[in-house]
mmCIF file of C-alpha atoms in Angstrom:
data_model
loop_
_atom_site.group_PDB
_atom_site.id
_atom_site.type_symbol
_atom_site.label_atom_id
_atom_site.label_comp_id
_atom_site.label_asym_id
_atom_site.label_seq_id
_atom_site.Cartn_x
_atom_site.Cartn_y
_atom_site.Cartn_z
ATOM 1 C CA MET N 15 16.899 -0.677 -23.072
ATOM 2 C CA ARG N 16 16.773 -4.565 -23.855
ATOM 3 C CA ARG N 17 14.117 -6.936 -22.961
ATOM 4 C CA THR N 18 15.104 -9.141 -20.519
ATOM 5 C CA GLY N 19 12.536 -11.669 -19.777
ATOM 6 C CA TRP N 20 9.014 -12.331 -18.508
ATOM 7 C CA VAL N 21 7.823 -11.989 -14.744
ATOM 8 C CA ALA N 22 5.169 -13.850 -13.071
ATOM 9 C CA CYS N 23 3.632 -11.632 -10.469
ATOM 10 C CA VAL N 24 1.086 -13.768 -8.244
ATOM 11 C CA GLY N 25 -0.558 -13.687 -5.195
ATOM 12 C CA PRO N 26 -3.957 -14.735 -3.738
ATOM 13 C CA PHE N 27 -4.764 -11.308 -2.706
ATOM 14 C CA LEU N 28 -4.007 -9.532 -5.696
ATOM 15 C CA PHE N 29 -7.203 -7.763 -6.710
ATOM 16 C CA PRO N 30 -8.754 -6.386 -9.827
ATOM 17 C CA TRP N 31 -6.860 -3.273 -11.179
ATOM 18 C CA GLY N 32 -7.367 0.076 -9.510
ATOM 19 C CA GLU N 33 -8.446 -1.614 -6.519
ATOM 20 C CA ALA N 34 -6.649 -0.966 -2.838
ATOM 21 C CA GLY N 35 -5.086 -4.313 -3.078
ATOM 22 C CA SER N 36 -3.553 -3.791 -6.444
ATOM 23 C CA ARG N 37 -1.684 -0.567 -6.166
ATOM 24 C CA ARG N 38 1.286 -1.817 -4.504
ATOM 25 C CA VAL N 39 1.709 -4.405 -7.311
ATOM 26 C CA TYR N 40 0.820 -1.474 -9.723
ATOM 27 C CA GLY N 41 4.140 0.139 -8.808
ATOM 28 C CA LEU N 42 6.747 -2.881 -8.985
ATOM 29 C CA VAL N 43 5.243 -4.179 -12.062
ATOM 30 C CA ALA N 44 5.276 -1.334 -13.424
ATOM 31 C CA SER N 45 9.058 -0.232 -12.632
ATOM 32 C CA LEU N 46 9.773 -3.864 -13.830
ATOM 33 C CA ALA N 47 8.269 -3.143 -17.283
ATOM 34 C CA ALA N 48 10.186 0.035 -17.387
ATOM 35 C CA ALA N 49 13.269 -1.880 -16.944
ATOM 36 C CA GLY N 50 12.609 -4.309 -20.228
ATOM 37 C CA TYR N 51 10.818 -7.337 -18.310
ATOM 38 C CA ASP N 52 7.161 -8.519 -19.668
ATOM 39 C CA VAL N 53 5.007 -9.125 -16.663
ATOM 40 C CA VAL N 54 2.118 -11.283 -16.154
ATOM 41 C CA VAL N 55 -0.164 -10.180 -13.282
ATOM 42 C CA ALA N 56 -1.941 -13.161 -12.304
ATOM 43 C CA SER N 57 -3.955 -12.606 -9.320
ATOM 44 C CA GLY N 58 -6.258 -14.605 -6.734
ATOM 45 C CA GLY N 59 -9.418 -13.028 -8.106
ATOM 46 C CA PRO N 60 -12.419 -14.554 -10.306
ATOM 47 C CA GLU N 61 -11.335 -12.260 -13.386
ATOM 48 C CA PRO N 62 -11.404 -14.129 -16.720
ATOM 49 C CA LEU N 63 -8.166 -16.239 -17.508
ATOM 50 C CA THR N 64 -7.736 -14.236 -20.614
ATOM 51 C CA ARG N 65 -4.315 -11.803 -20.299
ATOM 52 C CA THR N 66 -5.561 -8.165 -20.538
ATOM 53 C CA ALA N 67 -2.509 -5.903 -21.604
ATOM 54 C CA LEU N 68 -2.499 -2.625 -19.051
ATOM 55 C CA PRO N 69 -1.559 0.343 -20.842
ATOM 56 C CA GLY N 70 -0.042 3.656 -19.694
ATOM 57 C CA VAL N 71 3.571 1.916 -18.654
ATOM 58 C CA ASP N 72 6.751 3.350 -20.055
ATOM 59 C CA GLY N 73 9.555 1.414 -21.217
ATOM 60 C CA PRO N 74 10.191 -1.300 -23.218
ATOM 61 C CA GLY N 75 8.648 -3.848 -21.256
ATOM 62 C CA SER N 76 4.888 -4.575 -20.863
ATOM 63 C CA VAL N 77 1.883 -5.671 -18.285
ATOM 64 C CA SER N 78 -0.891 -7.769 -18.549
ATOM 65 C CA HIS N 79 -3.342 -9.147 -15.976
ATOM 66 C CA LEU N 80 -5.466 -12.130 -15.544
ATOM 67 C CA GLY N 81 -7.389 -13.531 -12.994
ATOM 68 C CA LEU N 82 -6.857 -17.740 -11.611
ATOM 69 C CA ALA N 83 -9.817 -17.595 -9.026
ATOM 70 C CA GLU N 84 -7.512 -18.933 -5.934
ATOM 71 C CA ARG N 85 -9.769 -17.127 -3.478
ATOM 72 C CA PRO N 86 -13.227 -19.072 -2.801
ATOM 73 C CA PRO N 87 -15.789 -17.532 -4.147
ATOM 74 C CA ALA N 88 -18.533 -15.815 -1.890
ATOM 75 C CA THR N 89 -20.870 -18.849 -2.630
ATOM 76 C CA ALA N 90 -18.529 -21.127 -1.619
ATOM 77 C CA GLY N 91 -19.555 -21.631 2.134
ATOM 78 C CA PRO N 92 -17.271 -21.990 5.351
ATOM 79 C CA ILE N 93 -16.596 -25.672 4.210
ATOM 80 C CA GLY N 94 -15.704 -24.943 0.585
ATOM 81 C CA SER N 95 -13.709 -21.785 1.541
ATOM 82 C CA SER N 96 -11.639 -23.457 4.300
ATOM 83 C CA VAL N 97 -10.732 -26.222 2.084
ATOM 84 C CA GLN N 98 -9.575 -23.678 -0.553
ATOM 85 C CA THR N 99 -7.617 -21.706 1.939
ATOM 86 C CA LEU N 100 -6.077 -24.021 4.121
ATOM 87 C CA VAL N 101 -5.079 -26.906 1.841
ATOM 88 C CA ARG N 102 -5.601 -26.174 -1.874
ATOM 89 C CA TRP N 103 -4.510 -22.473 -1.858
ATOM 90 C CA GLY N 104 -1.955 -22.030 -4.406
ATOM 91 C CA GLU N 105 -2.565 -25.370 -6.868
ATOM 92 C CA ARG N 106 -4.303 -23.356 -9.400
ATOM 93 C CA THR N 107 -1.161 -20.604 -9.383
ATOM 94 C CA VAL N 108 1.358 -23.831 -9.565
ATOM 95 C CA ARG N 109 -0.963 -25.456 -12.707
ATOM 96 C CA TRP N 110 -1.080 -22.299 -14.625
ATOM 97 C CA LEU N 111 2.682 -21.808 -14.353
ATOM 98 C CA ASP N 112 3.456 -25.676 -15.451
ATOM 99 C CA ALA N 113 0.766 -24.671 -18.669
ATOM 100 C CA GLN N 114 3.208 -21.848 -19.714
ATOM 101 C CA PRO N 115 5.050 -22.582 -22.930
ATOM 102 C CA THR N 116 7.997 -20.757 -21.193
ATOM 103 C CA LYS N 117 9.076 -20.770 -18.154
ATOM 104 C CA PRO N 118 9.170 -17.049 -16.593
ATOM 105 C CA SER N 119 12.427 -15.977 -15.684
ATOM 106 C CA HIS N 120 11.252 -14.954 -12.455
ATOM 107 C CA VAL N 121 8.225 -15.315 -9.974
ATOM 108 C CA LEU N 122 7.192 -12.439 -7.792
ATOM 109 C CA VAL N 123 5.050 -13.386 -5.040
ATOM 110 C CA HIS N 124 2.860 -10.804 -2.957
ATOM 111 C CA GLY N 125 0.788 -11.631 0.035
ATOM 112 C CA GLY N 126 1.120 -15.312 -0.056
ATOM 113 C CA GLN N 127 0.276 -17.422 3.059
ATOM 114 C CA ALA N 128 1.753 -20.375 3.987
ATOM 115 C CA GLN N 129 0.257 -22.600 2.209
ATOM 116 C CA TYR N 130 0.346 -20.517 -1.060
ATOM 117 C CA MET N 131 4.129 -20.405 -0.271
ATOM 118 C CA PHE N 132 4.548 -23.583 0.150
ATOM 119 C CA HIS N 133 2.982 -25.003 -3.402
ATOM 120 C CA LEU N 134 4.661 -22.205 -4.876
ATOM 121 C CA GLN N 135 8.415 -22.769 -3.643
ATOM 122 C CA ARG N 136 8.046 -25.921 -4.242
ATOM 123 C CA TRP N 137 7.243 -25.425 -7.724
ATOM 124 C CA CYS N 138 9.776 -22.424 -8.068
ATOM 125 C CA ARG N 139 12.787 -24.939 -6.510
ATOM 126 C CA ARG N 140 11.614 -27.885 -9.015
ATOM 127 C CA HIS N 141 12.203 -25.590 -12.549
ATOM 128 C CA ARG N 142 15.131 -23.736 -10.901
ATOM 129 C CA VAL N 143 12.824 -20.559 -11.419
ATOM 130 C CA PRO N 144 13.874 -17.706 -8.877
ATOM 131 C CA LEU N 145 11.177 -16.810 -6.193
ATOM 132 C CA ILE N 146 10.936 -13.025 -5.212
ATOM 133 C CA VAL N 147 9.094 -12.055 -2.148
ATOM 134 C CA ASP N 148 7.082 -8.750 -2.132
ATOM 135 C CA VAL N 149 6.614 -8.032 1.993
ATOM 136 C CA VAL N 150 4.475 -5.265 3.002
ATOM 137 C CA ASP N 151 3.147 -5.993 6.528
ATOM 138 C CA TRP N 152 3.762 -7.795 9.462
ATOM 139 C CA PHE N 153 0.100 -8.358 9.958
ATOM 140 C CA ASN N 154 -1.471 -7.666 13.027
ATOM 141 C CA GLY N 155 -3.768 -10.178 14.127
ATOM 142 C CA ARG N 156 -6.435 -7.821 15.078
ATOM 143 C CA HIS N 157 -6.992 -6.803 11.392
ATOM 144 C CA VAL N 158 -7.705 -10.101 10.074
ATOM 145 C CA ARG N 159 -10.668 -12.627 10.438
ATOM 146 C CA GLY N 160 -10.326 -14.678 13.172
ATOM 147 C CA GLY N 161 -7.807 -12.356 15.227
ATOM 148 C CA TYR N 162 -4.543 -13.692 16.617
ATOM 149 C CA LEU N 163 -5.214 -17.330 16.845
ATOM 150 C CA GLY N 164 -7.201 -17.518 13.765
ATOM 151 C CA PRO N 165 -6.046 -19.787 10.841
ATOM 152 C CA LEU N 166 -5.577 -16.876 8.342
ATOM 153 C CA HIS N 167 -3.252 -15.048 11.239
ATOM 154 C CA LEU N 168 -1.330 -18.121 11.783
ATOM 155 C CA SER N 169 -0.773 -18.657 8.203
ATOM 156 C CA MET N 170 0.167 -15.165 7.799
ATOM 157 C CA LYS N 171 2.800 -15.578 10.627
ATOM 158 C CA LEU N 172 4.088 -18.834 9.022
ATOM 159 C CA ALA N 173 4.919 -17.416 5.807
ATOM 160 C CA LEU N 174 6.600 -14.070 7.575
ATOM 161 C CA HIS N 175 8.839 -16.506 9.693
ATOM 162 C CA HIS N 176 9.417 -19.815 7.534
ATOM 163 C CA TYR N 177 8.608 -18.968 3.909
ATOM 164 C CA TYR N 178 9.772 -15.343 3.260
ATOM 165 C CA PRO N 179 13.307 -15.469 4.312
ATOM 166 C CA ARG N 180 13.667 -19.172 2.315
ATOM 167 C CA CYS N 181 13.114 -16.912 -0.867
ATOM 168 C CA ASP N 182 15.351 -15.841 -3.149
ATOM 169 C CA GLY N 183 15.302 -12.665 -2.756
ATOM 170 C CA ILE N 184 13.223 -10.306 -0.854
ATOM 171 C CA ILE N 185 11.492 -6.778 -1.641
ATOM 172 C CA ALA N 186 10.810 -4.943 1.778
ATOM 173 C CA ILE N 187 8.385 -2.076 1.918
ATOM 174 C CA SER N 188 10.182 -0.193 4.666
ATOM 175 C CA SER N 189 13.546 -0.425 6.541
ATOM 176 C CA TYR N 190 12.125 -2.111 9.453
ATOM 177 C CA LEU N 191 11.032 -4.965 7.472
ATOM 178 C CA GLU N 192 14.628 -4.392 5.420
ATOM 179 C CA ALA N 193 16.425 -5.045 8.648
ATOM 180 C CA HIS N 194 14.659 -7.680 9.462
ATOM 181 C CA TYR N 195 14.967 -10.087 6.366
ATOM 182 C CA ARG N 196 18.537 -8.973 6.256
ATOM 183 C CA ARG N 197 19.475 -11.571 8.678
ATOM 184 C CA SER N 198 18.437 -14.110 6.466
ATOM 185 C CA GLY N 199 21.436 -13.268 4.312
ATOM 186 C CA LYS N 200 19.092 -13.272 0.987
ATOM 187 C CA PRO N 201 19.313 -10.219 -1.427
ATOM 188 C CA ILE N 202 16.990 -7.726 -0.245
ATOM 189 C CA LEU N 203 15.698 -4.088 -1.719
ATOM 190 C CA ARG N 204 13.640 -1.800 -0.006
ATOM 191 C CA VAL N 205 10.791 0.043 -1.964
ATOM 192 C CA PRO N 206 8.517 2.094 -0.675
ATOM 193 C CA PRO N 207 5.125 2.187 -2.010
ATOM 194 C CA THR N 208 5.085 3.572 -5.852
ATOM 195 C CA LEU N 209 2.596 5.065 -8.579
ATOM 196 C CA ASP N 210 2.510 6.625 -11.626
ATOM 197 C CA VAL N 211 3.076 10.342 -10.164
ATOM 198 C CA LYS N 212 4.053 11.772 -13.342
ATOM 199 C CA SER N 213 0.959 11.261 -15.554
ATOM 200 C CA LEU N 214 -0.986 12.454 -12.362
ATOM 201 C CA THR N 215 -2.349 15.586 -13.541
ATOM 202 C CA LEU N 216 -2.520 18.260 -11.277
ATOM 203 C CA GLU N 217 -5.592 21.156 -10.953
ATOM 204 C CA ALA N 218 -4.668 24.670 -10.072
ATOM 205 C CA ARG N 219 -6.124 25.408 -6.784
ATOM 206 C CA GLN N 220 -6.769 29.012 -5.497
ATOM 207 C CA THR N 221 -6.500 30.527 -2.081
ATOM 208 C CA GLY N 222 -6.710 33.927 -1.254
ATOM 209 C CA GLY N 223 -6.327 36.040 2.264
ATOM 210 C CA ASP N 224 -3.895 35.685 4.844
ATOM 211 C CA SER N 225 -5.733 32.758 6.677
ATOM 212 C CA PRO N 226 -7.757 31.217 4.346
ATOM 213 C CA PRO N 227 -10.178 28.469 5.664
ATOM 214 C CA LEU N 228 -8.609 24.925 6.324
ATOM 215 C CA THR N 229 -9.709 22.457 4.285
ATOM 216 C CA LEU N 230 -8.534 18.693 5.669
ATOM 217 C CA ALA N 231 -9.411 15.144 4.042
ATOM 218 C CA TYR N 232 -9.394 11.525 5.161
ATOM 219 C CA ALA N 233 -9.323 8.807 2.480
ATOM 220 C CA GLY N 234 -9.439 5.122 3.348
ATOM 221 C CA ASN N 235 -10.682 2.485 5.910
ATOM 222 C CA PRO N 236 -9.808 3.089 9.656
ATOM 223 C CA HIS N 237 -10.588 -0.360 10.844
ATOM 224 C CA GLY N 238 -12.497 0.709 13.907
ATOM 225 C CA ASN N 239 -10.082 3.299 14.887
ATOM 226 C CA LYS N 240 -7.541 0.102 15.092
ATOM 227 C CA LYS N 241 -5.179 1.319 12.150
ATOM 228 C CA ASP N 242 -5.972 5.133 11.666
ATOM 229 C CA LEU N 243 -6.839 7.088 14.244
ATOM 230 C CA LEU N 244 -9.939 9.098 12.552
ATOM 231 C CA GLY N 245 -11.683 9.745 16.314
ATOM 232 C CA THR N 246 -8.652 11.439 17.377
ATOM 233 C CA VAL N 247 -8.847 13.721 14.588
ATOM 234 C CA ILE N 248 -12.255 14.652 14.564
ATOM 235 C CA GLU N 249 -11.928 15.354 17.926
ATOM 236 C CA ALA N 250 -8.932 17.564 17.499
ATOM 237 C CA VAL N 251 -11.172 19.488 14.438
ATOM 238 C CA GLY N 252 -13.537 20.294 17.183
ATOM 239 C CA ASN N 253 -11.104 21.618 18.977
ATOM 240 C CA VAL N 254 -9.846 23.949 16.861
ATOM 241 C CA ARG N 255 -13.178 24.885 15.409
ATOM 242 C CA ARG N 256 -14.024 25.939 18.975
ATOM 243 C CA ASP N 257 -11.017 28.185 19.138
ATOM 244 C CA GLY N 258 -12.601 29.868 16.338
ATOM 245 C CA ALA N 259 -10.854 28.703 13.377
ATOM 246 C CA SER N 260 -12.638 27.566 10.105
ATOM 247 C CA VAL N 261 -11.715 24.323 9.500
ATOM 248 C CA GLU N 262 -13.277 21.551 7.487
ATOM 249 C CA LEU N 263 -13.178 17.784 7.255
ATOM 250 C CA ARG N 264 -13.995 15.813 4.599
ATOM 251 C CA VAL N 265 -13.948 12.223 4.962
ATOM 252 C CA TYR N 266 -13.847 9.459 2.297
ATOM 253 C CA GLY N 267 -14.449 5.736 2.791
ATOM 254 C CA PRO N 268 -16.577 5.070 5.988
ATOM 255 C CA THR N 269 -20.469 5.884 6.298
ATOM 256 C CA PRO N 270 -21.554 8.624 8.434
ATOM 257 C CA ASP N 271 -22.924 5.926 11.163
ATOM 258 C CA GLU N 272 -19.703 4.198 10.749
ATOM 259 C CA VAL N 273 -17.802 7.808 11.436
ATOM 260 C CA ARG N 274 -19.949 8.404 14.308
ATOM 261 C CA GLY N 275 -19.016 5.044 15.962
ATOM 262 C CA LEU N 276 -15.824 5.927 15.651
ATOM 263 C CA PHE N 277 -16.485 9.010 17.700
ATOM 264 C CA GLY N 278 -18.168 7.356 20.264
ATOM 265 C CA GLY N 279 -21.678 7.675 18.937
ATOM 266 C CA ARG N 280 -21.660 11.220 19.863
ATOM 267 C CA THR N 281 -22.828 14.166 17.495
ATOM 268 C CA LEU N 282 -20.108 14.995 15.205
ATOM 269 C CA PRO N 283 -18.734 18.736 15.254
ATOM 270 C CA ASP N 284 -19.560 21.093 12.978
ATOM 271 C CA GLY N 285 -17.427 21.128 9.713
ATOM 272 C CA VAL N 286 -17.045 17.048 9.864
ATOM 273 C CA ARG N 287 -18.254 16.179 6.225
ATOM 274 C CA CYS N 288 -18.975 12.367 5.655
ATOM 275 C CA LEU N 289 -18.519 12.007 2.005
ATOM 276 C CA GLY N 290 -18.883 8.025 1.569
ATOM 277 C CA ARG N 291 -17.103 5.879 -0.846
ATOM 278 C CA LEU N 292 -15.297 7.110 -4.145
ATOM 279 C CA PRO N 293 -13.917 5.097 -6.895
ATOM 280 C CA GLN N 294 -10.206 5.228 -7.128
ATOM 281 C CA ALA N 295 -9.928 7.317 -9.909
ATOM 282 C CA GLU N 296 -11.457 10.306 -8.465
ATOM 283 C CA VAL N 297 -9.464 9.849 -5.170
ATOM 284 C CA ALA N 298 -6.612 11.936 -6.362
ATOM 285 C CA ASN N 299 -8.896 14.683 -7.280
ATOM 286 C CA ALA N 300 -10.736 14.905 -3.809
ATOM 287 C CA LEU N 301 -7.173 14.752 -2.345
ATOM 288 C CA GLN N 302 -6.057 17.942 -4.483
ATOM 289 C CA GLU N 303 -9.285 19.805 -3.263
ATOM 290 C CA ALA N 304 -7.982 19.568 0.500
ATOM 291 C CA ASP N 305 -5.164 21.737 2.068
ATOM 292 C CA PHE N 306 -3.731 18.907 3.899
ATOM 293 C CA THR N 307 -4.527 15.213 4.482
ATOM 294 C CA VAL N 308 -4.506 13.763 7.875
ATOM 295 C CA LEU N 309 -2.988 10.473 8.556
ATOM 296 C CA ILE N 310 -2.890 9.691 13.003
ATOM 297 C CA ARG N 311 -1.537 5.908 13.593
ATOM 298 C CA ARG N 312 -0.288 4.379 16.941
ATOM 299 C CA PRO N 313 3.258 3.643 16.873
ATOM 300 C CA GLU N 314 2.539 -0.011 16.918
ATOM 301 C CA LEU N 315 4.630 -2.411 15.192
ATOM 302 C CA ALA N 316 2.504 -3.181 12.520
ATOM 303 C CA ALA N 317 1.922 0.470 11.390
ATOM 304 C CA ASP N 318 6.209 0.570 11.535
ATOM 305 C CA ALA N 319 6.811 -2.384 9.463
ATOM 306 C CA GLY N 320 4.389 -1.263 6.899
ATOM 307 C CA PHE N 321 4.261 1.952 4.805
ATOM 308 C CA SER N 322 0.943 3.483 4.105
ATOM 309 C CA THR N 323 0.078 4.182 0.522
ATOM 310 C CA LYS N 324 -2.107 7.033 1.369
ATOM 311 C CA PHE N 325 0.641 8.860 2.444
ATOM 312 C CA CYS N 326 2.601 8.663 -1.023
ATOM 313 C CA GLU N 327 -1.103 9.375 -2.800
ATOM 314 C CA SER N 328 -1.505 12.481 -1.173
ATOM 315 C CA LEU N 329 2.155 14.156 -2.027
ATOM 316 C CA ALA N 330 1.659 12.756 -5.272
ATOM 317 C CA SER N 331 -1.508 14.632 -5.725
ATOM 318 C CA GLY N 332 0.390 18.134 -4.390
ATOM 319 C CA THR N 333 -1.559 17.708 -0.927
ATOM 320 C CA PRO N 334 0.806 17.996 2.153
ATOM 321 C CA VAL N 335 0.265 15.443 4.936
ATOM 322 C CA ILE N 336 -0.733 16.430 8.569
ATOM 323 C CA ALA N 337 1.102 13.188 10.363
ATOM 324 C CA ASN N 338 2.573 11.686 13.443
ATOM 325 C CA LEU N 339 5.826 9.799 12.142
ATOM 326 C CA THR N 340 5.641 6.070 11.504
ATOM 327 C CA SER N 341 7.276 3.477 9.305
ATOM 328 C CA ASP N 342 9.782 5.307 7.152
ATOM 329 C CA MET N 343 7.375 8.839 6.603
ATOM 330 C CA GLY N 344 10.343 10.765 8.450
ATOM 331 C CA ARG N 345 12.478 9.885 5.377
ATOM 332 C CA TYR N 346 9.780 12.144 2.927
ATOM 333 C CA LEU N 347 7.818 14.462 5.220
ATOM 334 C CA ARG N 348 9.790 17.098 6.439
ATOM 335 C CA PRO N 349 8.196 19.923 9.009
ATOM 336 C CA ASN N 350 6.859 22.759 7.317
ATOM 337 C CA LEU N 351 7.846 21.239 3.956
ATOM 338 C CA GLU N 352 6.140 18.266 2.644
ATOM 339 C CA GLY N 353 3.334 18.563 6.201
ATOM 340 C CA LEU N 354 3.203 19.036 9.239
ATOM 341 C CA VAL N 355 4.549 16.568 12.105
ATOM 342 C CA CYS N 356 2.607 15.853 15.238
ATOM 343 C CA ARG N 357 4.828 14.833 18.239
ATOM 344 C CA ASP N 358 2.687 11.890 19.021
ATOM 345 C CA HIS N 359 -0.874 10.717 18.294
ATOM 346 C CA THR N 360 -2.378 11.967 21.068
ATOM 347 C CA VAL N 361 -5.536 14.614 20.567
ATOM 348 C CA GLY N 362 -3.466 17.304 22.212
ATOM 349 C CA GLU N 363 -0.916 16.883 19.571
ATOM 350 C CA VAL N 364 -3.078 16.750 16.607
ATOM 351 C CA THR N 365 -5.040 19.755 17.666
ATOM 352 C CA ALA N 366 -1.702 21.854 17.900
ATOM 353 C CA ALA N 367 -0.817 20.870 14.517
ATOM 354 C CA PHE N 368 -4.181 21.777 13.343
ATOM 355 C CA ARG N 369 -3.706 25.223 15.027
ATOM 356 C CA ALA N 370 -0.887 25.945 13.098
ATOM 357 C CA ALA N 371 -2.167 24.653 9.833
ATOM 358 C CA ALA N 372 -4.842 26.906 10.100
ATOM 359 C CA GLY N 373 -2.541 30.045 10.824
ATOM 360 C CA LEU N 374 -0.848 29.387 7.333
ATOM 361 C CA THR N 375 -0.842 31.976 4.829
ATOM 362 C CA ALA N 376 -1.960 30.969 1.145
ATOM 363 C CA THR N 377 1.568 31.579 0.081
ATOM 364 C CA GLN N 378 2.891 29.216 2.588
ATOM 365 C CA ARG N 379 0.097 26.613 1.888
ATOM 366 C CA SER N 380 1.093 26.854 -2.041
ATOM 367 C CA VAL N 381 4.933 26.085 -1.250
ATOM 368 C CA MET N 382 4.195 23.243 0.705
ATOM 369 C CA ARG N 383 2.245 22.079 -2.092
ATOM 370 C CA GLN N 384 4.871 22.012 -4.260
ATOM 371 C CA ALA N 385 7.390 20.644 -1.893
ATOM 372 C CA ALA N 386 4.730 17.502 -1.613
ATOM 373 C CA ARG N 387 4.750 17.142 -5.133
ATOM 374 C CA SER N 388 8.653 17.186 -5.841
ATOM 375 C CA GLN N 389 8.821 14.666 -2.778
ATOM 376 C CA ALA N 390 6.528 12.412 -4.512
ATOM 377 C CA LEU N 391 8.469 12.504 -8.136
ATOM 378 C CA GLU N 392 11.808 11.923 -6.695
ATOM 379 C CA SER N 393 10.681 9.280 -4.007
ATOM 380 C CA PHE N 394 7.570 7.375 -5.228
ATOM 381 C CA ASP N 395 7.276 7.851 -9.297
ATOM 382 C CA TYR N 396 7.614 4.029 -10.168
ATOM 383 C CA ARG N 397 10.416 5.203 -13.166
ATOM 384 C CA ALA N 398 12.782 6.431 -10.445
ATOM 385 C CA HIS N 399 12.606 2.717 -9.023
ATOM 386 C CA ALA N 400 12.979 1.064 -12.638
ATOM 387 C CA GLU N 401 16.962 0.621 -12.593
ATOM 388 C CA PRO N 402 17.225 -0.672 -9.176
ATOM 389 C CA LEU N 403 14.724 -3.120 -9.161
ATOM 390 C CA GLY N 404 15.891 -3.960 -12.981
ATOM 391 C CA ARG N 405 19.711 -4.369 -11.239
ATOM 392 C CA PHE N 406 18.119 -6.455 -8.620
ATOM 393 C CA PHE N 407 16.070 -9.066 -10.717
ATOM 394 C CA ARG N 408 19.005 -9.646 -13.069
ATOM 395 C CA GLN N 409 20.838 -10.901 -10.074
ATOM 396 C CA TRP N 410 19.496 -14.467 -11.209
ATOM 397 C CA GLY N 411 19.926 -13.806 -15.194
#
């Protein structure tokens, strides 16, 4: 496949490689490199203004990374931070684009708020460079600093409703966002979270007996039970253990005090282990050691518009998922294949799912692990999306 140009992938909230904020973007740019594009990821962080090649991407293209320091440093203070984020956000990105000896064939933006999008759209129109936006969230005000009426949330909403529909093309992470932005009349492509599934090595896991002990895992930030209902999961674990089942829940991310707070300050049930934060490189191994990961969310707009990366990472690790269905999870999570489905997010339904999981034999769990891995290879490996993404970008030459 021939090389087709270079893409500037920009955004104020792109993070150093390997952190949570970068994993969505890694999948997209890896697909573009596999389709023949050279991609430069210019994040908003303070990383050095020197391009660093990222290895391990299959295809004729390439991916490199640098930082533009769009985000104010921790030492900036409230006034300096406000000026940078409310007035100047995007100016450094535009200056970097102006300084390139050859203009990019496309600009791909991830997570730009109103001020950032204002500067970026004006530059792209002036230079006749197509601007493609990657939309991954509906931005729930409960999850951002300042709440619903804070300047950050208002800026996000202005970008969602005014700037994003006026981009040249839109990549949507979910069917909900795809349907919403299709009304704009602009070219749109739905791409779920993707990662390098093929290169993820699976460790053999041996379990014996007709009903071996059940190991569950949760990894992430529940945002005080506002996003992931970890308190509900813990309650259900206690219920199943009182039935006499051997169940262990391993919690990665929040501290023990935070986990107890999510459980109303009560003593955690036996079998709940709080293991703290893990480096991203170790998450896959931790997931593989579990029989299931657990993802329980309220069926609200933010959950349906987004798409959990944790879900995709679990299937990629060959670990089935116990979840209630939000967003597009029903496309990939078939009951008793890639995992177990809770009919809703209540304690009763989660408890019933845990009881069913505890009763599965080692053979049944092995079959589900194979189904999870196969689904991830087919649906979430970045290589599977190289051809449709390349075709989408080639609309603009």
